[in-house]
Short mmCIF file of C-alpha atoms in Angstrom, two decimals:
data_model
loop_
_atom_site.label_atom_id
_atom_site.label_comp_id
_atom_site.label_asym_id
_atom_site.label_seq_id
_atom_site.Cartn_x
_atom_site.Cartn_y
_atom_site.Cartn_z
CA UNK A 1151 0.08 0.00 -0.10
CA UNK A 1152 1.30 3.43 -0.94
CA UNK A 1153 0.13 7.07 -0.65
CA UNK A 1154 -2.70 6.60 -3.10
CA UNK A 1155 -3.98 3.51 -1.41
CA UNK A 1156 -3.90 5.30 2.01
CA UNK A 1157 -5.93 8.11 0.44
CA UNK A 1158 -8.47 5.73 -0.97
CA UNK A 1159 -8.82 4.10 2.40
CA UNK A 1160 -9.56 7.54 4.09
CA UNK A 1161 -12.09 8.47 1.29
CA UNK A 1162 -13.76 5.07 1.30
CA UNK A 1163 -14.28 5.15 5.12
CA UNK A 1164 -15.66 8.71 4.85
CA UNK A 1165 -18.03 7.81 2.10
CA UNK A 1166 -19.20 4.58 3.77
CA UNK A 1167 -20.42 6.73 6.60
CA UNK A 1168 -22.35 9.09 4.16
CA UNK A 1169 -19.90 12.03 4.48
CA UNK A 1170 -19.72 14.14 1.40
CA UNK A 1171 -15.93 14.68 0.61
CA UNK A 1172 -14.23 16.52 -2.05
CA UNK A 1173 -10.62 15.31 -3.21
CA UNK A 1174 -7.85 17.06 -4.79
CA UNK A 1175 -4.67 15.75 -6.45
CA UNK A 1176 -1.44 17.73 -6.37
CA UNK A 1177 0.32 17.70 -9.73
CA UNK A 1178 -0.62 16.73 -13.26
CA UNK A 1179 -1.78 13.10 -12.55
CA UNK A 1180 -4.93 11.74 -14.28
CA UNK A 1181 -5.19 8.21 -13.00
CA UNK A 1182 -5.11 8.77 -9.42
CA UNK A 1183 -7.99 11.18 -9.72
CA UNK A 1184 -10.07 8.54 -11.51
CA UNK A 1185 -9.87 6.44 -8.35
CA UNK A 1186 -10.71 9.46 -6.19
CA UNK A 1187 -13.91 9.91 -8.12
CA UNK A 1188 -14.87 6.40 -8.12
CA UNK A 1189 -14.91 6.38 -4.29
CA UNK A 1190 -16.36 9.83 -3.67
CA UNK A 1191 -18.72 10.32 -6.69
CA UNK A 1192 -17.41 13.74 -7.23
CA UNK A 1193 -14.70 14.88 -9.76
CA UNK A 1194 -11.34 15.05 -8.37
CA UNK A 1195 -9.57 18.44 -8.97
CA UNK A 1196 -5.89 18.81 -9.84
CA UNK A 1197 -3.81 21.48 -7.91
CA UNK A 1198 -0.85 22.31 -10.14
CA UNK A 1199 0.76 25.86 -9.99
CA UNK A 1200 2.82 24.99 -13.04
CA UNK A 1201 -0.01 24.20 -15.35
CA UNK A 1202 -2.14 26.98 -13.89
CA UNK A 1203 -0.94 29.43 -11.13
CA UNK A 1204 -0.84 29.77 -7.31
CA UNK A 1205 -3.90 31.97 -7.41
CA UNK A 1206 -5.68 29.38 -9.53
CA UNK A 1207 -4.81 26.53 -7.10
CA UNK A 1208 -6.25 28.76 -4.12
CA UNK A 1209 -9.41 29.68 -6.14
CA UNK A 1210 -9.93 25.97 -7.20
CA UNK A 1211 -9.66 24.62 -3.67
CA UNK A 1212 -11.90 27.35 -2.28
CA UNK A 1213 -14.47 26.86 -4.94
CA UNK A 1214 -14.87 23.18 -4.71
CA UNK A 1215 -13.97 22.44 -0.96
CA UNK A 1216 -16.75 24.61 0.33
CA UNK A 1217 -19.35 22.57 -1.59
CA UNK A 1218 -18.59 19.59 0.67
CA UNK A 1219 -18.40 18.66 4.29
CA UNK A 1220 -14.88 17.48 4.11
CA UNK A 1221 -11.88 18.11 1.85
CA UNK A 1222 -8.79 16.04 1.27
CA UNK A 1223 -5.62 16.71 -0.84
CA UNK A 1224 -3.31 13.78 -2.01
CA UNK A 1225 0.23 14.92 -2.35
CA UNK A 1226 2.61 14.09 -5.12
CA UNK A 1227 5.82 12.18 -4.64
CA UNK A 1228 7.58 13.15 -1.36
CA UNK A 1229 6.58 16.13 0.68
CA UNK A 1230 9.21 18.59 -0.53
CA UNK A 1231 9.82 17.15 -4.10
CA UNK A 1232 8.84 19.76 -6.57
CA UNK A 1233 10.42 21.80 -9.33
CA UNK A 1234 14.11 22.52 -8.90
CA UNK A 1235 15.94 25.59 -8.08
CA UNK A 1236 15.52 28.45 -10.60
CA UNK A 1237 11.98 27.24 -11.98
CA UNK A 1238 10.25 29.78 -14.02
CA UNK A 1239 7.33 31.60 -12.34
CA UNK A 1240 4.22 30.75 -14.19
CA UNK A 1241 2.57 34.02 -13.86
CA UNK A 1242 5.57 36.03 -14.58
CA UNK A 1243 6.35 34.02 -17.77
CA UNK A 1244 2.72 34.34 -18.74
CA UNK A 1245 2.95 38.08 -18.47
CA UNK A 1246 6.16 38.12 -20.50
CA UNK A 1247 4.16 36.26 -23.25
CA UNK A 1248 1.91 39.38 -23.32
CA UNK A 1249 5.01 41.69 -23.59
CA UNK A 1250 6.14 42.41 -20.10
CA UNK A 1251 9.33 41.54 -18.25
CA UNK A 1252 10.81 38.22 -17.23
CA UNK A 1253 11.96 36.98 -13.82
CA UNK A 1254 12.74 33.64 -12.20
CA UNK A 1255 11.30 31.84 -9.20
CA UNK A 1256 13.77 31.00 -6.55
CA UNK A 1257 12.13 27.86 -4.99
CA UNK A 1258 13.55 24.40 -4.69
CA UNK A 1259 10.10 22.90 -4.03
CA UNK A 1260 7.70 24.90 -6.33
CA UNK A 1261 4.73 22.77 -7.07
CA UNK A 1262 5.56 20.24 -4.25
CA UNK A 1263 3.17 19.02 -1.71
CA UNK A 1264 4.65 21.41 0.81
CA UNK A 1265 4.21 24.34 -1.66
CA UNK A 1266 0.32 23.47 -1.89
CA UNK A 1267 0.18 23.04 1.89
CA UNK A 1268 1.52 26.51 2.35
CA UNK A 1269 -0.73 28.11 -0.45
CA UNK A 1270 -3.76 26.71 1.15
CA UNK A 1271 -2.70 26.89 4.81
CA UNK A 1272 -3.33 23.13 5.20
CA UNK A 1273 -2.08 20.72 7.87
CA UNK A 1274 0.00 17.81 6.59
CA UNK A 1275 -0.47 14.07 7.51
CA UNK A 1276 2.60 12.46 7.07
CA UNK A 1277 2.37 8.78 5.60
CA UNK A 1278 5.63 6.89 6.45
CA UNK A 1279 6.46 3.58 4.84
CA UNK A 1280 7.56 1.65 8.06
CA UNK A 1281 8.38 -1.80 6.44
CA UNK A 1282 12.07 -1.49 6.95
CA UNK A 1283 12.05 0.89 9.91
CA UNK A 1284 11.87 0.95 13.58
CA UNK A 1285 13.79 3.39 15.62
CA UNK A 1286 14.68 5.47 12.50
CA UNK A 1287 10.98 6.42 11.95
CA UNK A 1288 11.63 9.21 14.64
CA UNK A 1289 14.50 10.58 12.67
CA UNK A 1290 12.37 10.73 9.52
CA UNK A 1291 9.39 12.33 11.18
CA UNK A 1292 11.66 15.00 13.08
CA UNK A 1293 13.36 15.79 9.76
CA UNK A 1294 10.15 16.37 7.98
CA UNK A 1295 8.68 18.46 10.75
CA UNK A 1296 11.72 20.66 11.14
CA UNK A 1297 12.72 21.10 7.63
CA UNK A 1298 10.38 23.82 6.88
CA UNK A 1299 8.74 25.44 9.97
CA UNK A 1300 6.10 26.90 7.67
CA UNK A 1301 4.67 23.37 7.35
CA UNK A 1302 2.18 22.16 9.89
CA UNK A 1303 2.71 18.47 10.34
CA UNK A 1304 -0.47 17.32 12.16
CA UNK A 1305 0.62 13.91 12.79
CA UNK A 1306 1.72 10.60 10.98
CA UNK A 1307 0.17 7.59 9.61
CA UNK A 1308 2.24 4.39 10.01
CA UNK A 1309 2.00 2.40 6.95
CA UNK A 1310 3.06 -1.39 6.33
CA UNK A 1311 3.41 -2.07 9.96
CA UNK A 1312 4.40 -5.76 10.38
CA UNK A 1313 3.36 -6.94 13.73
CA UNK A 1314 2.43 -5.69 17.36
CA UNK A 1315 6.06 -5.68 18.36
CA UNK A 1316 7.03 -3.80 15.37
CA UNK A 1317 4.32 -1.16 16.28
CA UNK A 1318 5.53 -0.95 19.89
CA UNK A 1319 9.09 -0.03 18.62
CA UNK A 1320 7.82 2.54 16.24
CA UNK A 1321 5.57 4.12 19.06
CA UNK A 1322 8.58 4.04 21.47
CA UNK A 1323 10.68 5.79 18.88
CA UNK A 1324 8.10 8.50 18.07
CA UNK A 1325 7.15 9.17 21.89
CA UNK A 1326 9.67 12.04 22.51
CA UNK A 1327 8.59 13.95 19.56
CA UNK A 1328 4.92 14.20 20.85
CA UNK A 1329 3.79 13.87 17.32
CA UNK A 1330 0.30 12.34 17.10
CA UNK A 1331 -0.02 8.79 15.43
CA UNK A 1332 -3.13 9.22 13.28
CA UNK A 1333 -3.39 5.93 11.82
CA UNK A 1334 -1.80 2.55 11.78
CA UNK A 1335 -2.04 0.35 8.66
CA UNK A 1336 -0.68 -3.28 8.81
CA UNK A 1337 0.80 -4.92 5.83
CA UNK A 1338 -2.08 -5.93 3.51
CA UNK A 1339 -0.99 -8.54 1.11
CA UNK A 1340 -4.68 -8.88 -0.23
CA UNK A 1341 -4.93 -5.31 -1.13
CA UNK A 1342 -3.13 -4.31 -4.40
CA UNK A 1343 -3.93 -2.23 -7.35
CA UNK A 1344 -2.41 -3.29 -10.55
CA UNK A 1345 -0.20 -0.99 -12.67
CA UNK A 1346 1.33 -0.80 -16.10
CA UNK A 1347 3.77 1.45 -17.92
CA UNK A 1348 2.27 4.73 -17.08
CA UNK A 1349 1.16 4.00 -13.54
CA UNK A 1350 -1.96 2.55 -12.12
CA UNK A 1351 -4.39 0.64 -14.39
CA UNK A 1352 -7.45 2.94 -14.77
CA UNK A 1353 -10.69 2.20 -13.00
CA UNK A 1354 -12.69 1.37 -16.07
CA UNK A 1355 -10.40 -1.89 -16.51
CA UNK A 1356 -10.75 -3.17 -13.08
CA UNK A 1357 -13.97 -5.25 -12.58
CA UNK A 1358 -13.10 -6.18 -8.98
CA UNK A 1359 -12.60 -2.47 -8.09
CA UNK A 1360 -15.72 -2.10 -5.83
CA UNK A 1361 -14.74 -5.06 -3.86
CA UNK A 1362 -11.43 -3.64 -3.25
CA UNK A 1363 -12.78 -0.34 -2.10
CA UNK A 1364 -15.12 -2.14 0.29
CA UNK A 1365 -11.99 -3.82 1.81
CA UNK A 1366 -10.37 -0.39 2.00
CA UNK A 1367 -13.27 0.91 3.84
CA UNK A 1368 -13.29 -1.87 6.34
CA UNK A 1369 -9.62 -1.05 7.05
CA UNK A 1370 -10.19 2.67 7.23
CA UNK A 1371 -13.09 2.19 9.77
CA UNK A 1372 -10.49 0.72 12.24
CA UNK A 1373 -7.01 1.91 11.39
CA UNK A 1374 -7.51 5.69 11.71
CA UNK A 1375 -7.82 8.00 14.82
CA UNK A 1376 -10.84 9.56 13.39
CA UNK A 1377 -11.40 11.95 16.44
CA UNK A 1378 -8.37 13.75 15.54
CA UNK A 1379 -8.51 13.21 11.65
CA UNK A 1380 -12.02 14.56 11.16
CA UNK A 1381 -11.42 18.20 12.29
CA UNK A 1382 -8.42 18.19 10.02
CA UNK A 1383 -10.52 17.43 7.06
CA UNK A 1384 -13.33 19.71 7.79
CA UNK A 1385 -14.17 22.09 5.04
CA UNK A 1386 -14.24 25.76 5.87
CA UNK A 1387 -17.35 27.36 4.08
CA UNK A 1388 -17.02 30.63 2.27
CA UNK A 1389 -18.99 33.47 3.87
CA UNK A 1390 -21.28 34.22 1.10
CA UNK A 1391 -22.52 33.48 -2.57
CA UNK A 1392 -20.63 36.64 -3.65
CA UNK A 1393 -17.43 35.08 -2.11
CA UNK A 1394 -18.14 31.77 -4.17
CA UNK A 1395 -18.55 33.75 -7.32
CA UNK A 1396 -15.37 35.69 -6.71
CA UNK A 1397 -13.28 32.40 -6.74
CA UNK A 1398 -14.85 30.97 -9.74
CA UNK A 1399 -12.47 30.95 -12.74
CA UNK A 1400 -15.34 30.53 -15.36
CA UNK A 1401 -17.34 32.90 -17.50
CA UNK A 1402 -20.63 33.87 -16.03
CA UNK A 1403 -22.78 33.02 -19.07
CA UNK A 1404 -22.50 30.63 -21.94
CA UNK A 1405 -21.77 32.09 -25.30
CA UNK A 1406 -20.70 29.22 -27.71
CA UNK A 1407 -23.66 26.92 -28.36
CA UNK A 1408 -21.96 23.97 -30.00
CA UNK A 1409 -21.83 20.18 -29.64
CA UNK A 1410 -18.36 18.71 -28.97
CA UNK A 1411 -17.69 15.02 -29.23
CA UNK A 1412 -15.46 14.02 -26.34
CA UNK A 1413 -13.95 10.53 -26.71
CA UNK A 1414 -14.16 8.70 -23.17
CA UNK A 1415 -13.77 5.27 -22.74
CA UNK A 1416 -11.11 2.60 -21.86
CA UNK A 1417 -8.66 3.97 -24.45
CA UNK A 1418 -9.15 7.72 -23.99
CA UNK A 1419 -9.91 9.04 -20.46
CA UNK A 1420 -7.20 11.42 -19.51
CA UNK A 1421 -8.96 14.71 -19.11
CA UNK A 1422 -8.70 17.57 -16.49
CA UNK A 1423 -12.32 18.05 -15.22
CA UNK A 1424 -11.73 21.77 -15.04
CA UNK A 1425 -11.29 21.68 -18.91
CA UNK A 1426 -14.52 19.89 -19.36
CA UNK A 1427 -16.31 22.28 -16.97
CA UNK A 1428 -14.81 25.27 -18.94
CA UNK A 1429 -16.23 24.16 -22.23
CA UNK A 1430 -19.65 23.71 -20.71
CA UNK A 1431 -19.43 27.02 -18.95
CA UNK A 1432 -18.79 28.50 -22.28
CA UNK A 1433 -21.88 26.90 -23.52
CA UNK A 1434 -20.78 23.88 -25.29
CA UNK A 1435 -22.71 20.61 -24.93
CA UNK A 1436 -20.32 17.70 -24.42
CA UNK A 1437 -21.33 14.42 -26.18
CA UNK A 1438 -19.41 11.70 -24.78
CA UNK A 1439 -18.89 8.71 -27.03
CA UNK A 1440 -16.44 5.68 -27.49
CA UNK A 1441 -14.20 5.10 -30.49
CA UNK A 1442 -13.85 1.48 -29.17
CA UNK A 1443 -17.41 0.64 -28.88
CA UNK A 1444 -19.68 2.99 -30.93
CA UNK A 1445 -20.34 2.49 -34.67
CA UNK A 1446 -20.09 6.12 -35.64
CA UNK A 1447 -19.14 9.63 -34.44
CA UNK A 1448 -22.06 11.23 -32.63
CA UNK A 1449 -24.41 13.15 -34.94
CA UNK A 1450 -24.64 16.95 -35.09
CA UNK A 1451 -21.30 17.54 -33.52
CA UNK A 1452 -19.10 20.55 -34.60
CA UNK A 1453 -15.86 19.43 -32.98
CA UNK A 1454 -14.03 16.72 -31.35
CA UNK A 1455 -11.82 16.21 -28.27
CA UNK A 1456 -9.49 13.16 -27.93
CA UNK A 1457 -7.76 13.08 -24.47
CA UNK A 1458 -4.85 11.07 -23.60
CA UNK A 1459 -5.12 7.40 -22.37
CA UNK A 1460 -3.95 3.86 -23.39
CA UNK A 1461 -4.79 3.58 -27.10
CA UNK A 1462 -1.83 1.21 -27.29
CA UNK A 1463 -3.47 -1.26 -24.97
CA UNK A 1464 -6.62 -1.30 -27.16
CA UNK A 1465 -4.94 -0.75 -30.46
CA UNK A 1466 -6.42 -3.92 -32.11
CA UNK A 1467 -10.00 -2.94 -31.03
CA UNK A 1468 -9.53 0.65 -32.24
CA UNK A 1469 -8.16 -0.86 -35.47
CA UNK A 1470 -10.99 -3.17 -36.17
CA UNK A 1471 -13.56 -0.35 -35.75
CA UNK A 1472 -12.96 0.87 -39.28
CA UNK A 1473 -16.30 2.81 -39.57
CA UNK A 1474 -15.31 5.06 -36.77
CA UNK A 1475 -11.73 5.34 -37.98
CA UNK A 1476 -12.96 6.55 -41.41
CA UNK A 1477 -15.52 8.71 -39.95
CA UNK A 1478 -13.02 10.68 -37.89
CA UNK A 1479 -10.65 11.01 -40.73
CA UNK A 1480 -13.33 12.30 -43.20
CA UNK A 1481 -14.78 14.82 -40.54
CA UNK A 1482 -11.31 16.24 -39.93
CA UNK A 1483 -10.28 16.39 -43.56
CA UNK A 1484 -13.82 18.18 -44.22
CA UNK A 1485 -12.78 20.82 -41.58
CA UNK A 1486 -14.06 19.83 -38.31
CA UNK A 1487 -11.86 21.17 -35.41
CA UNK A 1488 -10.24 18.46 -33.40
CA UNK A 1489 -8.08 18.52 -30.26
CA UNK A 1490 -5.83 15.34 -29.82
CA UNK A 1491 -3.50 15.24 -26.75
CA UNK A 1492 -1.00 12.45 -26.43
CA UNK A 1493 -3.07 9.24 -26.79
CA UNK A 1494 -5.35 11.22 -29.05
CA UNK A 1495 -2.40 12.14 -31.06
CA UNK A 1496 -1.53 8.54 -31.54
CA UNK A 1497 -5.10 7.91 -32.68
CA UNK A 1498 -4.78 10.30 -35.37
CA UNK A 1499 -1.64 8.65 -36.70
CA UNK A 1500 -1.42 6.16 -39.56
CA UNK A 1501 -0.45 3.29 -37.20
CA UNK A 1502 0.24 2.53 -33.65
CA UNK A 1503 3.15 -0.01 -33.28
CA UNK A 1504 2.73 -1.70 -29.83
CA UNK A 1505 5.31 -3.02 -27.41
CA UNK A 1506 5.39 -6.59 -29.38
CA UNK A 1507 6.16 -4.68 -32.73
CA UNK A 1508 2.60 -5.27 -34.05
CA UNK A 1509 1.23 -2.69 -36.28
CA UNK A 1510 -2.39 -1.47 -35.98
CA UNK A 1511 -4.07 0.94 -38.44
CA UNK A 1512 -5.32 4.12 -36.82
CA UNK A 1513 -7.28 7.02 -38.55
CA UNK A 1514 -4.41 8.24 -40.84
CA UNK A 1515 -5.11 11.82 -40.45
CA UNK A 1516 -1.30 12.41 -39.60
CA UNK A 1517 1.50 11.07 -41.99
CA UNK A 1518 3.32 9.29 -39.25
CA UNK A 1519 3.28 6.44 -36.98
CA UNK A 1520 3.38 5.98 -33.06
CA UNK A 1521 5.82 3.37 -31.80
CA UNK A 1522 5.89 2.25 -28.30
CA UNK A 1523 9.17 1.82 -26.56
CA UNK A 1524 10.89 1.58 -23.21
CA UNK A 1525 11.98 5.10 -23.04
CA UNK A 1526 9.80 7.25 -20.83
CA UNK A 1527 9.29 10.93 -21.68
CA UNK A 1528 8.19 12.82 -18.51
CA UNK A 1529 8.19 16.39 -17.53
CA UNK A 1530 6.73 19.82 -17.47
CA UNK A 1531 7.22 21.88 -20.72
CA UNK A 1532 7.15 25.52 -21.60
CA UNK A 1533 5.95 25.82 -25.28
CA UNK A 1534 5.97 28.73 -27.45
CA UNK A 1535 3.61 28.64 -30.39
CA UNK A 1536 5.59 28.80 -33.80
CA UNK A 1537 2.44 29.79 -35.73
CA UNK A 1538 -1.26 30.74 -35.40
CA UNK A 1539 -3.07 27.48 -34.72
CA UNK A 1540 -6.34 26.07 -33.68
CA UNK A 1541 -5.98 27.07 -30.07
CA UNK A 1542 -3.40 29.92 -29.73
CA UNK A 1543 -1.60 32.59 -31.62
CA UNK A 1544 1.84 32.77 -32.67
CA UNK A 1545 4.39 33.43 -29.89
CA UNK A 1546 1.93 32.56 -27.14
CA UNK A 1547 3.65 30.66 -24.34
CA UNK A 1548 1.72 27.92 -22.75
CA UNK A 1549 2.70 25.18 -19.98
CA UNK A 1550 2.04 21.60 -20.26
CA UNK A 1551 3.07 18.14 -19.14
CA UNK A 1552 4.44 15.17 -21.23
CA UNK A 1553 3.99 11.66 -20.12
CA UNK A 1554 4.47 8.87 -22.66
CA UNK A 1555 6.41 5.85 -23.86
CA UNK A 1556 5.74 6.36 -27.39
CA UNK A 1557 7.54 8.38 -30.29
CA UNK A 1558 6.59 9.35 -33.71
CA UNK A 1559 8.36 7.95 -36.85
CA UNK A 1560 8.22 11.23 -38.66
CA UNK A 1561 8.21 14.79 -37.14
CA UNK A 1562 5.87 17.32 -38.18
CA UNK A 1563 6.89 19.53 -41.16
CA UNK A 1564 5.34 22.63 -39.55
CA UNK A 1565 5.34 22.02 -35.75
CA UNK A 1566 3.01 23.75 -33.36
CA UNK A 1567 5.50 24.58 -30.60
CA UNK A 1568 9.26 25.03 -29.72
CA UNK A 1569 9.49 23.41 -26.27
CA UNK A 1570 11.82 23.47 -23.30
CA UNK A 1571 11.75 22.13 -19.90
CA UNK A 1572 9.98 24.22 -17.29
CA UNK A 1573 12.76 24.20 -14.67
CA UNK A 1574 15.54 25.36 -16.97
CA UNK A 1575 16.46 26.55 -20.46
CA UNK A 1576 17.11 23.20 -22.02
CA UNK A 1577 15.55 23.09 -25.45
CA UNK A 1578 13.32 19.92 -25.95
CA UNK A 1579 12.87 20.56 -29.68
CA UNK A 1580 9.75 21.11 -31.76
CA UNK A 1581 6.52 19.28 -31.66
CA UNK A 1582 2.81 19.10 -32.32
CA UNK A 1583 0.97 18.93 -35.53
CA UNK A 1584 -1.27 21.71 -36.89
CA UNK A 1585 -1.94 20.49 -40.30
CA UNK A 1586 -4.63 20.34 -41.51
CA UNK A 1587 -5.18 23.67 -39.79
CA UNK A 1588 -8.27 22.49 -38.02
CA UNK A 1589 -6.42 20.28 -35.63
CA UNK A 1590 -4.43 20.63 -32.57
CA UNK A 1591 -2.43 17.15 -32.04
CA UNK A 1592 0.37 17.44 -29.44
CA UNK A 1593 1.94 15.11 -26.70
CA UNK A 1594 1.71 18.00 -24.34
CA UNK A 1595 -1.15 17.92 -22.00
CA UNK A 1596 -2.64 21.35 -21.32
CA UNK A 1597 -4.86 22.58 -18.29
CA UNK A 1598 -6.91 25.60 -19.35
CA UNK A 1599 -7.79 27.02 -15.88
CA UNK A 1600 -5.70 30.07 -16.28
CA UNK A 1601 -6.08 30.26 -20.10
CA UNK A 1602 -9.80 30.57 -20.86
CA UNK A 1603 -8.81 31.85 -24.09
CA UNK A 1604 -7.83 28.48 -25.28
CA UNK A 1605 -11.22 26.67 -25.08
CA UNK A 1606 -12.91 30.03 -26.37
CA UNK A 1607 -10.73 29.94 -29.63
CA UNK A 1608 -11.64 26.29 -30.03
CA UNK A 1609 -15.17 26.84 -29.77
CA UNK A 1610 -15.10 29.83 -32.06
CA UNK A 1611 -13.50 27.65 -34.68
CA UNK A 1612 -16.20 24.88 -34.01
CA UNK A 1613 -19.06 27.66 -34.68
CA UNK A 1614 -17.79 27.86 -38.28
CA UNK A 1615 -18.76 24.13 -38.83
CA UNK A 1616 -22.18 23.11 -39.82
CA UNK A 1617 -23.41 20.33 -37.52
CA UNK A 1618 -22.74 16.90 -39.06
#
């Protein structure tokens, strides 16, 4: 059991007792939020100041946490693991793209869990893997508590405790610190969540997930000190409706009455909920459909959105659905605007070549193929648009995240972006397809929370298309 499993244990126990809880995830992750939503019934929200801004993180948390009785934020990596020293400040760089000056953010843990805890003034519950610890647990806890005095460590959860004797040693070691033990989770050999090359296997592929969640709820009912935990999780309501409206990042009224086909199934399911909300707030009707299962594109749509996911895992089924492949290609070549991120980009290629070297035909919109490999491409990106395209104007700077194990056989002749790493000036090359001009196909995942002009531009282009 790791951090995500401990988080799900907390959420499952809260929901079993009919408590409404809003969850959040630090960072750009897509899969962990799927598990959160499966348990809570509410979309999990990503808190990422790199993809958005510090102000947006605060607004997002305030907007959504006050609608539930409890709120819980799952961190990312270790407490202080963030963007390295000299990272670019998102707001400053975004101002520079509009003609202003340029500065650097001097922070060694920008976008870390600690950074988010400071921004939101939240207490931290430290989960410690005790499987290979006894007396050293105190040194670890003391180090985390003293490293940054601005962080409020409310207590610890001792994870993977082996026996009563093991627990006794851990407690004796921690006693001088007077740091509350908020939970004790014994080793659980029968509780595992399978994973694959990009992390956990998504919820839609786990038929036994509900049984697992029930076991986690059973565990959570007995392993936590709820009397101490519940006050930490209690949401603080905003004082008025006006205050709620002030922290809303969305336009007040819809202005783009269009229908957008959003591919959402086992192959395509990496979407930031805030992006989908923004499209709806701007007036779009989202039509969810499956390139795996459906026989055709939804009727009367004026645009398409293909998120990331695992098309390589379902490449044969995607390839065999020739009517949809042909329909997607025809619609795009006839001018329908389409956003395709990562897995969506792969679907627009001529082929996907899987880990076993087998080739599977895709839509063929792009004259290149996606080849799966062992090399992981991972990291935040600062991307400057090289030309006007479907979503942004030339020279606009956007911030995104790459996470994939595929590469393309041929690069684009007129790429969308020149990219560099977020935390330094290292050039990462050019990428992204904008030909035909009505597509935006890129490995870079974008969060639109601080860039409402991106979905606005997309929907403007969709309005030019007659429903088909």
